[in-house]
mmCIF file of C-alpha atoms in Angstrom:
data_model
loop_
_atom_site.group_PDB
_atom_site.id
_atom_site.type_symbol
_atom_site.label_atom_id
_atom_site.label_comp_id
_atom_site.label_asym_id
_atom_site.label_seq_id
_atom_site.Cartn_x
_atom_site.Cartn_y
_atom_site.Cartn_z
ATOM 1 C CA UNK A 1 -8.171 -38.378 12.661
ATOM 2 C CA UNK A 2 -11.099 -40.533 13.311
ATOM 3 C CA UNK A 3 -13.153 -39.805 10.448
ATOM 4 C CA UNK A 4 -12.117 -37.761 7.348
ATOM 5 C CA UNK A 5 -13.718 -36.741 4.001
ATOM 6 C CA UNK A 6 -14.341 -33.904 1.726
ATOM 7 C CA UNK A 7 -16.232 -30.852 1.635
ATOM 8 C CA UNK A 8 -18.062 -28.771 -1.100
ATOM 9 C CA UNK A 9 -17.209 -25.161 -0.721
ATOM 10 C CA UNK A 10 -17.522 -22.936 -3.610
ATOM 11 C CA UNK A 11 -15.477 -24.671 -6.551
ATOM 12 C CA UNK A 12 -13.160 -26.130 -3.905
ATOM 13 C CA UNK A 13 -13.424 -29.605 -2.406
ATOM 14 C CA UNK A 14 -11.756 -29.550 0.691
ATOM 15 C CA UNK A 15 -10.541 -32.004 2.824
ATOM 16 C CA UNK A 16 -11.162 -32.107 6.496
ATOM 17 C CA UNK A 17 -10.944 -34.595 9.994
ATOM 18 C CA UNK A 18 -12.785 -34.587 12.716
ATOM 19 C CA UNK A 19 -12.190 -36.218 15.994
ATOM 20 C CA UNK A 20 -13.812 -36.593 19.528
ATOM 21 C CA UNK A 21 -17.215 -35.934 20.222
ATOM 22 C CA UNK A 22 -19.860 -34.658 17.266
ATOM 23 C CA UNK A 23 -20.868 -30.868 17.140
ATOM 24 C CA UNK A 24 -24.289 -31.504 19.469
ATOM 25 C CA UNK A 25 -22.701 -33.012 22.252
ATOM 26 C CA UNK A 26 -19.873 -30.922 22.856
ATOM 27 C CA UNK A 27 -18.348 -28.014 22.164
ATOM 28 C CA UNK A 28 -15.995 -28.030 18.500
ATOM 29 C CA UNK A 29 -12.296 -26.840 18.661
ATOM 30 C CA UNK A 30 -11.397 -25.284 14.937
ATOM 31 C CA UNK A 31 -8.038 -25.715 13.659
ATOM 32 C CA UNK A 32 -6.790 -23.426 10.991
ATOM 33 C CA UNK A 33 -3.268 -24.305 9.959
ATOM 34 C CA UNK A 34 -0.398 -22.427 9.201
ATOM 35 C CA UNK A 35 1.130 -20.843 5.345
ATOM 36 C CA UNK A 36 2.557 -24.178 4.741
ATOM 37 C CA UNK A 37 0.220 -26.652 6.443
ATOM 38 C CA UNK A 38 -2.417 -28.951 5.636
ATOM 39 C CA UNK A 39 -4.812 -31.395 7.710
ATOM 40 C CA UNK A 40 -1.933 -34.250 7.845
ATOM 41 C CA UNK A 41 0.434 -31.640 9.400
ATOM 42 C CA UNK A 42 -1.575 -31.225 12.715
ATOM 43 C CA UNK A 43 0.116 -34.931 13.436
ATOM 44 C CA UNK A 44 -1.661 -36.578 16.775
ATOM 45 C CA UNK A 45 -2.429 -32.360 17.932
ATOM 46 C CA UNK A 46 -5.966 -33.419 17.557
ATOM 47 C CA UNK A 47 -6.104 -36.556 19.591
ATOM 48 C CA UNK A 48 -4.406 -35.119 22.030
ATOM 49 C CA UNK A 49 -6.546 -32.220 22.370
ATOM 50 C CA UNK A 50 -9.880 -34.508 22.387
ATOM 51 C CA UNK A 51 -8.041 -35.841 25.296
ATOM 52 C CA UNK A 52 -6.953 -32.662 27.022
ATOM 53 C CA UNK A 53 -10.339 -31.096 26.664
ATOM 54 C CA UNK A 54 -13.537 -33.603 26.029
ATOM 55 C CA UNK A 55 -14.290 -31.485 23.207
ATOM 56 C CA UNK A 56 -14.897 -32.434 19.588
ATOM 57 C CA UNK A 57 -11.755 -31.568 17.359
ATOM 58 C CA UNK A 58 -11.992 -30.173 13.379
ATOM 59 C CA UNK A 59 -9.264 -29.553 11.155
ATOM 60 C CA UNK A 60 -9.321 -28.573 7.566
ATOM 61 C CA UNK A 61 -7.391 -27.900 4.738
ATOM 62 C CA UNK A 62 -7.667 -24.785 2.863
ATOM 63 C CA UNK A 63 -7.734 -24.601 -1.123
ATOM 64 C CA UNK A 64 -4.337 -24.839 -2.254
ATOM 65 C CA UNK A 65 -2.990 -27.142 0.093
ATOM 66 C CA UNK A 66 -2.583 -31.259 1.131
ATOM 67 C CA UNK A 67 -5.650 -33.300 -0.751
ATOM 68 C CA UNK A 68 -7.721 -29.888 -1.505
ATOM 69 C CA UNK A 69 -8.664 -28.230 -4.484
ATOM 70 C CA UNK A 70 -5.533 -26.037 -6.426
ATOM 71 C CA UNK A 71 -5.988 -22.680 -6.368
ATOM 72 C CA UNK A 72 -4.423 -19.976 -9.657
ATOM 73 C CA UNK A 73 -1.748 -18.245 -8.684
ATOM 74 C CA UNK A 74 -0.876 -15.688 -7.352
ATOM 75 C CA UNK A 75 -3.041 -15.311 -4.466
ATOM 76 C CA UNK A 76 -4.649 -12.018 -4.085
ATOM 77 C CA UNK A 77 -3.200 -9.903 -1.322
ATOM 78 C CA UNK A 78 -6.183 -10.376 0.836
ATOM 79 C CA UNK A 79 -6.037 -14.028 0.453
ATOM 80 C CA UNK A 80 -6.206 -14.686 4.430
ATOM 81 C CA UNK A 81 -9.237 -11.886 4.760
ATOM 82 C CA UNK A 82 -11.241 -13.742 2.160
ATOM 83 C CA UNK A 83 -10.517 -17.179 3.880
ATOM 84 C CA UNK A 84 -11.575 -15.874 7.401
ATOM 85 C CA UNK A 85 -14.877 -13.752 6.146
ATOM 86 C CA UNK A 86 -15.987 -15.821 3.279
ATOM 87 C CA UNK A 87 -14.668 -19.574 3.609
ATOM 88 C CA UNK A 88 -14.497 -20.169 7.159
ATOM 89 C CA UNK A 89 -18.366 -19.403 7.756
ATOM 90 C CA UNK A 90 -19.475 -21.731 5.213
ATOM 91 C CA UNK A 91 -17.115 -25.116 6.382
ATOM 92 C CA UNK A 92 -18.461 -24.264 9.856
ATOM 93 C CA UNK A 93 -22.135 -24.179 8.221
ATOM 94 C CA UNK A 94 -21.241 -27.366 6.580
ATOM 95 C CA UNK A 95 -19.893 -29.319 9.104
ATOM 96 C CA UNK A 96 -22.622 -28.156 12.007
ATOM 97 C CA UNK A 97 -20.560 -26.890 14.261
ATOM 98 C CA UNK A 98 -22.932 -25.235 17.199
ATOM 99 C CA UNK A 99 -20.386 -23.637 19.866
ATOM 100 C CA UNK A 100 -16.826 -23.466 18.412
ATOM 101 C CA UNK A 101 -13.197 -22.302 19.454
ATOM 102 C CA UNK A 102 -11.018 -21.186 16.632
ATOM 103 C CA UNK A 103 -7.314 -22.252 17.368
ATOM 104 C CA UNK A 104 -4.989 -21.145 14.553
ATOM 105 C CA UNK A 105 -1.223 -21.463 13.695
ATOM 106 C CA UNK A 106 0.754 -18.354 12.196
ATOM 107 C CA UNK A 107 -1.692 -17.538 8.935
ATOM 108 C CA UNK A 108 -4.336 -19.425 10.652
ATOM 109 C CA UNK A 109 -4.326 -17.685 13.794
ATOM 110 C CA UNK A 110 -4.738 -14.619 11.054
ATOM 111 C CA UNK A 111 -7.763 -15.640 10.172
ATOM 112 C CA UNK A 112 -9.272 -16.667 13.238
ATOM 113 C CA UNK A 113 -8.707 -12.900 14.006
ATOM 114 C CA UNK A 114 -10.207 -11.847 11.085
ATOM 115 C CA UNK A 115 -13.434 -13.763 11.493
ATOM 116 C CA UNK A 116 -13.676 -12.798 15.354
ATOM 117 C CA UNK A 117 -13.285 -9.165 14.630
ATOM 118 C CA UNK A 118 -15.007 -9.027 11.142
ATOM 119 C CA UNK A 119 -17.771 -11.703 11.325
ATOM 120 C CA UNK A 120 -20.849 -11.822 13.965
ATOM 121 C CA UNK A 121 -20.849 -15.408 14.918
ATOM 122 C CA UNK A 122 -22.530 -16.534 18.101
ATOM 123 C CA UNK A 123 -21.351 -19.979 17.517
ATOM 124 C CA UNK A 124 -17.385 -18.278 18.214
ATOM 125 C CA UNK A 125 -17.126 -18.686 22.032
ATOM 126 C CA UNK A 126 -12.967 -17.659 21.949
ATOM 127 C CA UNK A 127 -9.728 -17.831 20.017
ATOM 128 C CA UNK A 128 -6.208 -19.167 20.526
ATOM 129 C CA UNK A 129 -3.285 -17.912 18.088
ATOM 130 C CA UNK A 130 -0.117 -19.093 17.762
ATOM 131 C CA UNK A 131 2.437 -17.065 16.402
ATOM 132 C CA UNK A 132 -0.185 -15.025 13.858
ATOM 133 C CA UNK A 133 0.770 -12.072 11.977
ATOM 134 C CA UNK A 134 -1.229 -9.096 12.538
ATOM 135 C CA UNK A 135 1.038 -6.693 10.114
ATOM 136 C CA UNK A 136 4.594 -7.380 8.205
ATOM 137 C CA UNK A 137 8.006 -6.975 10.103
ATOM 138 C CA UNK A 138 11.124 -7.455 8.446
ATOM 139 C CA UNK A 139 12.146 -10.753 10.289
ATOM 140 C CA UNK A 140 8.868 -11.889 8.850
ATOM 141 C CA UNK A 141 10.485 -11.105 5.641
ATOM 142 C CA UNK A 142 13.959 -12.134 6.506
ATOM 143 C CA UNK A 143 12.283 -15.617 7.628
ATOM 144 C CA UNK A 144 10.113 -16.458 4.548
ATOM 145 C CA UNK A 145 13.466 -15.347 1.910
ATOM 146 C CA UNK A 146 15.439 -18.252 4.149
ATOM 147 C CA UNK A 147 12.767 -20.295 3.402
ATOM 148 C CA UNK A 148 12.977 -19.855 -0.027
ATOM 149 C CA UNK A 149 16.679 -21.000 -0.059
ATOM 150 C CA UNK A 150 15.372 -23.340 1.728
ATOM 151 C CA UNK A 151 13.462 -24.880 -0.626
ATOM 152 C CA UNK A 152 15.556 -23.921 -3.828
ATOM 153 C CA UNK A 153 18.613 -25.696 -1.858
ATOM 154 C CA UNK A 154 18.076 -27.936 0.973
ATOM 155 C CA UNK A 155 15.205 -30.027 0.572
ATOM 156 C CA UNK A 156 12.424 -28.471 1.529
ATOM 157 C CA UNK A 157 10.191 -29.066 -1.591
ATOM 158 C CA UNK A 158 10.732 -32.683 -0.616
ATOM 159 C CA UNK A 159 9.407 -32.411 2.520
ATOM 160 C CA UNK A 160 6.771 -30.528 2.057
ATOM 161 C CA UNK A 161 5.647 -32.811 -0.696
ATOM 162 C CA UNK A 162 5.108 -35.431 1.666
ATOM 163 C CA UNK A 163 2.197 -33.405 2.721
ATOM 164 C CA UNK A 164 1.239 -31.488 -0.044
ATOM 165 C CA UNK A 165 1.199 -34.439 -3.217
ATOM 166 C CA UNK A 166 0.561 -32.361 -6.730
ATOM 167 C CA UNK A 167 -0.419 -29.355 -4.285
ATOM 168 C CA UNK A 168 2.930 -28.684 -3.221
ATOM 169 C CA UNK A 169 4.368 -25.646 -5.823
ATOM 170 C CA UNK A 170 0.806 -24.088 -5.083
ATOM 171 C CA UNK A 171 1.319 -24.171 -1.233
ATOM 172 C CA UNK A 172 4.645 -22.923 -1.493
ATOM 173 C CA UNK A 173 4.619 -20.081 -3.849
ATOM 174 C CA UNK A 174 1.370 -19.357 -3.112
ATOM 175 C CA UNK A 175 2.418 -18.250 0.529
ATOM 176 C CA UNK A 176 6.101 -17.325 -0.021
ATOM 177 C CA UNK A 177 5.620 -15.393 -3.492
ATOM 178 C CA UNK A 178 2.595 -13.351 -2.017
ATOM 179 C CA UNK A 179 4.501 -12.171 1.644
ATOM 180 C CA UNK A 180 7.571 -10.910 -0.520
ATOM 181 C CA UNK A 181 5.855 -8.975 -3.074
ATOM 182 C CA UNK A 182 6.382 -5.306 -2.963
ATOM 183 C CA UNK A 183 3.088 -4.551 -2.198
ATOM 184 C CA UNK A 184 2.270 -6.656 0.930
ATOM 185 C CA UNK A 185 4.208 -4.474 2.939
ATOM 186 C CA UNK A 186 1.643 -2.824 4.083
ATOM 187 C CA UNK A 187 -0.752 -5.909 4.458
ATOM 188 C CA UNK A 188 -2.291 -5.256 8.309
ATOM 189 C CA UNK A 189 -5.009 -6.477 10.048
ATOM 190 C CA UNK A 190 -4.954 -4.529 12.883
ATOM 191 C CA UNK A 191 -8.530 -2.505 12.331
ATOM 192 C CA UNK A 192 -10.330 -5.823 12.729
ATOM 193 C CA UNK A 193 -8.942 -5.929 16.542
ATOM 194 C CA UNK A 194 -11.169 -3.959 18.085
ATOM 195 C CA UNK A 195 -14.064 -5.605 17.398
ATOM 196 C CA UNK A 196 -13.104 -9.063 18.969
ATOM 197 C CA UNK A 197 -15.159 -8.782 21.854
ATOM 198 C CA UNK A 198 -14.201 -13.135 22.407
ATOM 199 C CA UNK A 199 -12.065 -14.037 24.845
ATOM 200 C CA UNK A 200 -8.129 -14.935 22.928
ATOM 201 C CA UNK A 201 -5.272 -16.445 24.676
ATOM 202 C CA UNK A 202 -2.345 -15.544 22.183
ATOM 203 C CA UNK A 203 0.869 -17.378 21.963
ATOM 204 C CA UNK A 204 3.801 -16.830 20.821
ATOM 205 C CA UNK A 205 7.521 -18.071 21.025
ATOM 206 C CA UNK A 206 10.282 -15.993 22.223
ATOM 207 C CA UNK A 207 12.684 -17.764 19.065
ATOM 208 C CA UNK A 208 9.816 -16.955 16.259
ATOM 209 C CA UNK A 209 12.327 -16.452 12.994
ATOM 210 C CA UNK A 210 8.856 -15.214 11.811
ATOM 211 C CA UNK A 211 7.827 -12.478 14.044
ATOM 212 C CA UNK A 212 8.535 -10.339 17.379
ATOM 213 C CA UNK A 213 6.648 -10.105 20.983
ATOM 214 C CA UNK A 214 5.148 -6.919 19.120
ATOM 215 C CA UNK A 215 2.382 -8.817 17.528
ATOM 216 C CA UNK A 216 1.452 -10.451 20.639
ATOM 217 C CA UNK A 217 1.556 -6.445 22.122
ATOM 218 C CA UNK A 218 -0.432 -5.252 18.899
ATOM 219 C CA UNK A 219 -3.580 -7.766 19.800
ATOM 220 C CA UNK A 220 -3.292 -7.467 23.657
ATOM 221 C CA UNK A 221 -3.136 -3.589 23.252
ATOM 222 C CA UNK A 222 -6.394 -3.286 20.518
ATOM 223 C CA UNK A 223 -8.327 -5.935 21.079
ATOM 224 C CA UNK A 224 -12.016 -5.264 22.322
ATOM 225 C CA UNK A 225 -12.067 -8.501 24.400
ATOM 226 C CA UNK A 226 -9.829 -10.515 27.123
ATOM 227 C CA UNK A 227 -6.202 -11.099 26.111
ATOM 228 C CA UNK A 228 -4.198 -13.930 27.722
ATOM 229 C CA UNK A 229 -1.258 -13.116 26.225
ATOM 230 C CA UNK A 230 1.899 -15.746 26.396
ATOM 231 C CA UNK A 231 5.527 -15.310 25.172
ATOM 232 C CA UNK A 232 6.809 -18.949 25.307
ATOM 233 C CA UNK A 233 10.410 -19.898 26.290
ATOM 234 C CA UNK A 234 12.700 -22.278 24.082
ATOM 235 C CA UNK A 235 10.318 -21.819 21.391
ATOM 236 C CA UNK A 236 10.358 -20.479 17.439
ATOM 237 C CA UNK A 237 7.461 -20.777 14.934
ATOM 238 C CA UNK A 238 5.383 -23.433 15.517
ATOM 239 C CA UNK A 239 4.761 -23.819 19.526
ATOM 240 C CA UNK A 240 2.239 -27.524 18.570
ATOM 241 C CA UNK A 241 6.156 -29.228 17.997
ATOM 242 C CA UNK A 242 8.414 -27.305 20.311
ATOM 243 C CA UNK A 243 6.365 -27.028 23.427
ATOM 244 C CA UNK A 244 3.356 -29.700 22.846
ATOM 245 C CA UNK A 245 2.389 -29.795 26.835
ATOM 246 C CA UNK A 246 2.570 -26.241 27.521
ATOM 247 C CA UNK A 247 0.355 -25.655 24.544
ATOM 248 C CA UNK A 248 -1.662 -28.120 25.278
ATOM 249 C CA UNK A 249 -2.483 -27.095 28.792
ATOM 250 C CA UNK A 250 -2.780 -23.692 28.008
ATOM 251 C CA UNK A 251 -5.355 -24.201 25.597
ATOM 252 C CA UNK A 252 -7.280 -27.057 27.784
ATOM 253 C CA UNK A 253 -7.139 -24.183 30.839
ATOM 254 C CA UNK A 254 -8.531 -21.544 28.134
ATOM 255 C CA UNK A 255 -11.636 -24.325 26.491
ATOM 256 C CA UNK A 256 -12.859 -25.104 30.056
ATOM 257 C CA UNK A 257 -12.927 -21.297 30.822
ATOM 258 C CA UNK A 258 -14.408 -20.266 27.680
ATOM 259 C CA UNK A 259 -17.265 -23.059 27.490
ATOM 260 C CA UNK A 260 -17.344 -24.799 30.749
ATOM 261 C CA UNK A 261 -16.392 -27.653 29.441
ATOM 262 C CA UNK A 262 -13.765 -29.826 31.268
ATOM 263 C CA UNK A 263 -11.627 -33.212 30.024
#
């Protein structure tokens, strides 16, 4: 990204990136990544969305993740609730941002639910989720035990390390060890739906190993606002990779509708 650096948050330094056009003269599209991302994982997404949109693109990385602070594990069960109510206002204070739309990936997407439903934000102008979790199914479960043999048996601790330096056994754990404890079953998020009065256009892939089409149904069916709601062909978990132009026109289609704002 074209400029990167560190933020203060708490007792967490945090790194972010921020590309396109600065927070007063356009609008600011918010990425919040996914249980195992970081800022490096959103690749050239960013540039491309600068490009797709004319709007200003930031990305951070939460605590626990890529360059940011560690965090002690485990995480507490409400570790996505605290991120959307408590951290997420205070990086946007930081950074400026004046008119925003929150675009978040599986646990991101999470929390840019939580915040739209649970925070009053005037700056929030919409939402786009991708494949976010609004309660716990059991191919959720199914999905994050493969990727535990995944990483106890077929490299993924060395791929993820690429991303995630000294971080990485607090990125992994901390996601995989908190969704299979026995009492996150009933982790749900669904009260927080009716009170998102923002527009949302929610995606999700047919293939998800994480989820079914009934968390896309779940948000269409209780949420206060507007629902674009999209089921995406010849696509799993993580629609950026497997379909980059849909996405990417979806969500430059959504921006210009949201904020009048046009590439």
């Amino acid at each position: 990204m074209e400029q990167q650096g560190y933020l203060q948050i708490d007792e967490a330094r945090l790194e972010y990136g921020w590309s396109g056009p600065g927070p007063t003269q356009a609008p600011t599209l918010v990425l919040l990544h996914e249980g195992l991302g970081c800022l490096a994982q959103w690749r050239d997404f960013p540039e491309r969305l600068v490009a797709a949109t004319g709007c200003g693109v930031f990305a951070y990385t939460r605590a626990g993740y890529g360059g940011s602070s560690p965090v002690t594990l485990p995480r507490p069960k409400d570790y996505v609730h605290r991120e959307a109510l408590g951290v997420l206002p205070q990086v946007l204070d930081a950074v400026g941002i004046e008119t925003a739309v929150l675009i978040g990936h599986s646990d991101g997407g999470s929390i840019a639910l939580i915040h739209a439903g649970g925070v009053y934000d005037p700056r929030v102008r919409g939402a786009v989720t991708m494949a976010a979790h609004v309660f716990v199914e059991d191919v959720t479960l199914a999905g994050i035990r493969a990727a535990r043999v995944a990483w106890e048996q077929r490299g993924l601790r060395e791929r993820l390390a690429k991303y995630h330096g000294d971080n990485v056994d607090c990125a992994f754990f901390g996601w995989n060890d908190t969704w299979l404890r026995a009492d996150f079953a009933d982790w749900n998020l669904e009260h927080y739906l009716p009170a998102i009065h923002v527009p949302l256009l929610v995606m999700q892939g047919i293939d998800d190993e994480y989820g079914t089409p009934r968390q896309v149904e779940a948000i269409a069916a209780q949420t206060g606002g507007p629902v674009d709601a999209r089921l995406l062909e010849n696509c799993a978990h993580n629609p950026v990779r497997e379909q980059p132009e849909q996405v990417l026109g979806l969500i430059a289609d959504f921006v210009h509708e949201v904020t009048g704002r046009a590439a």
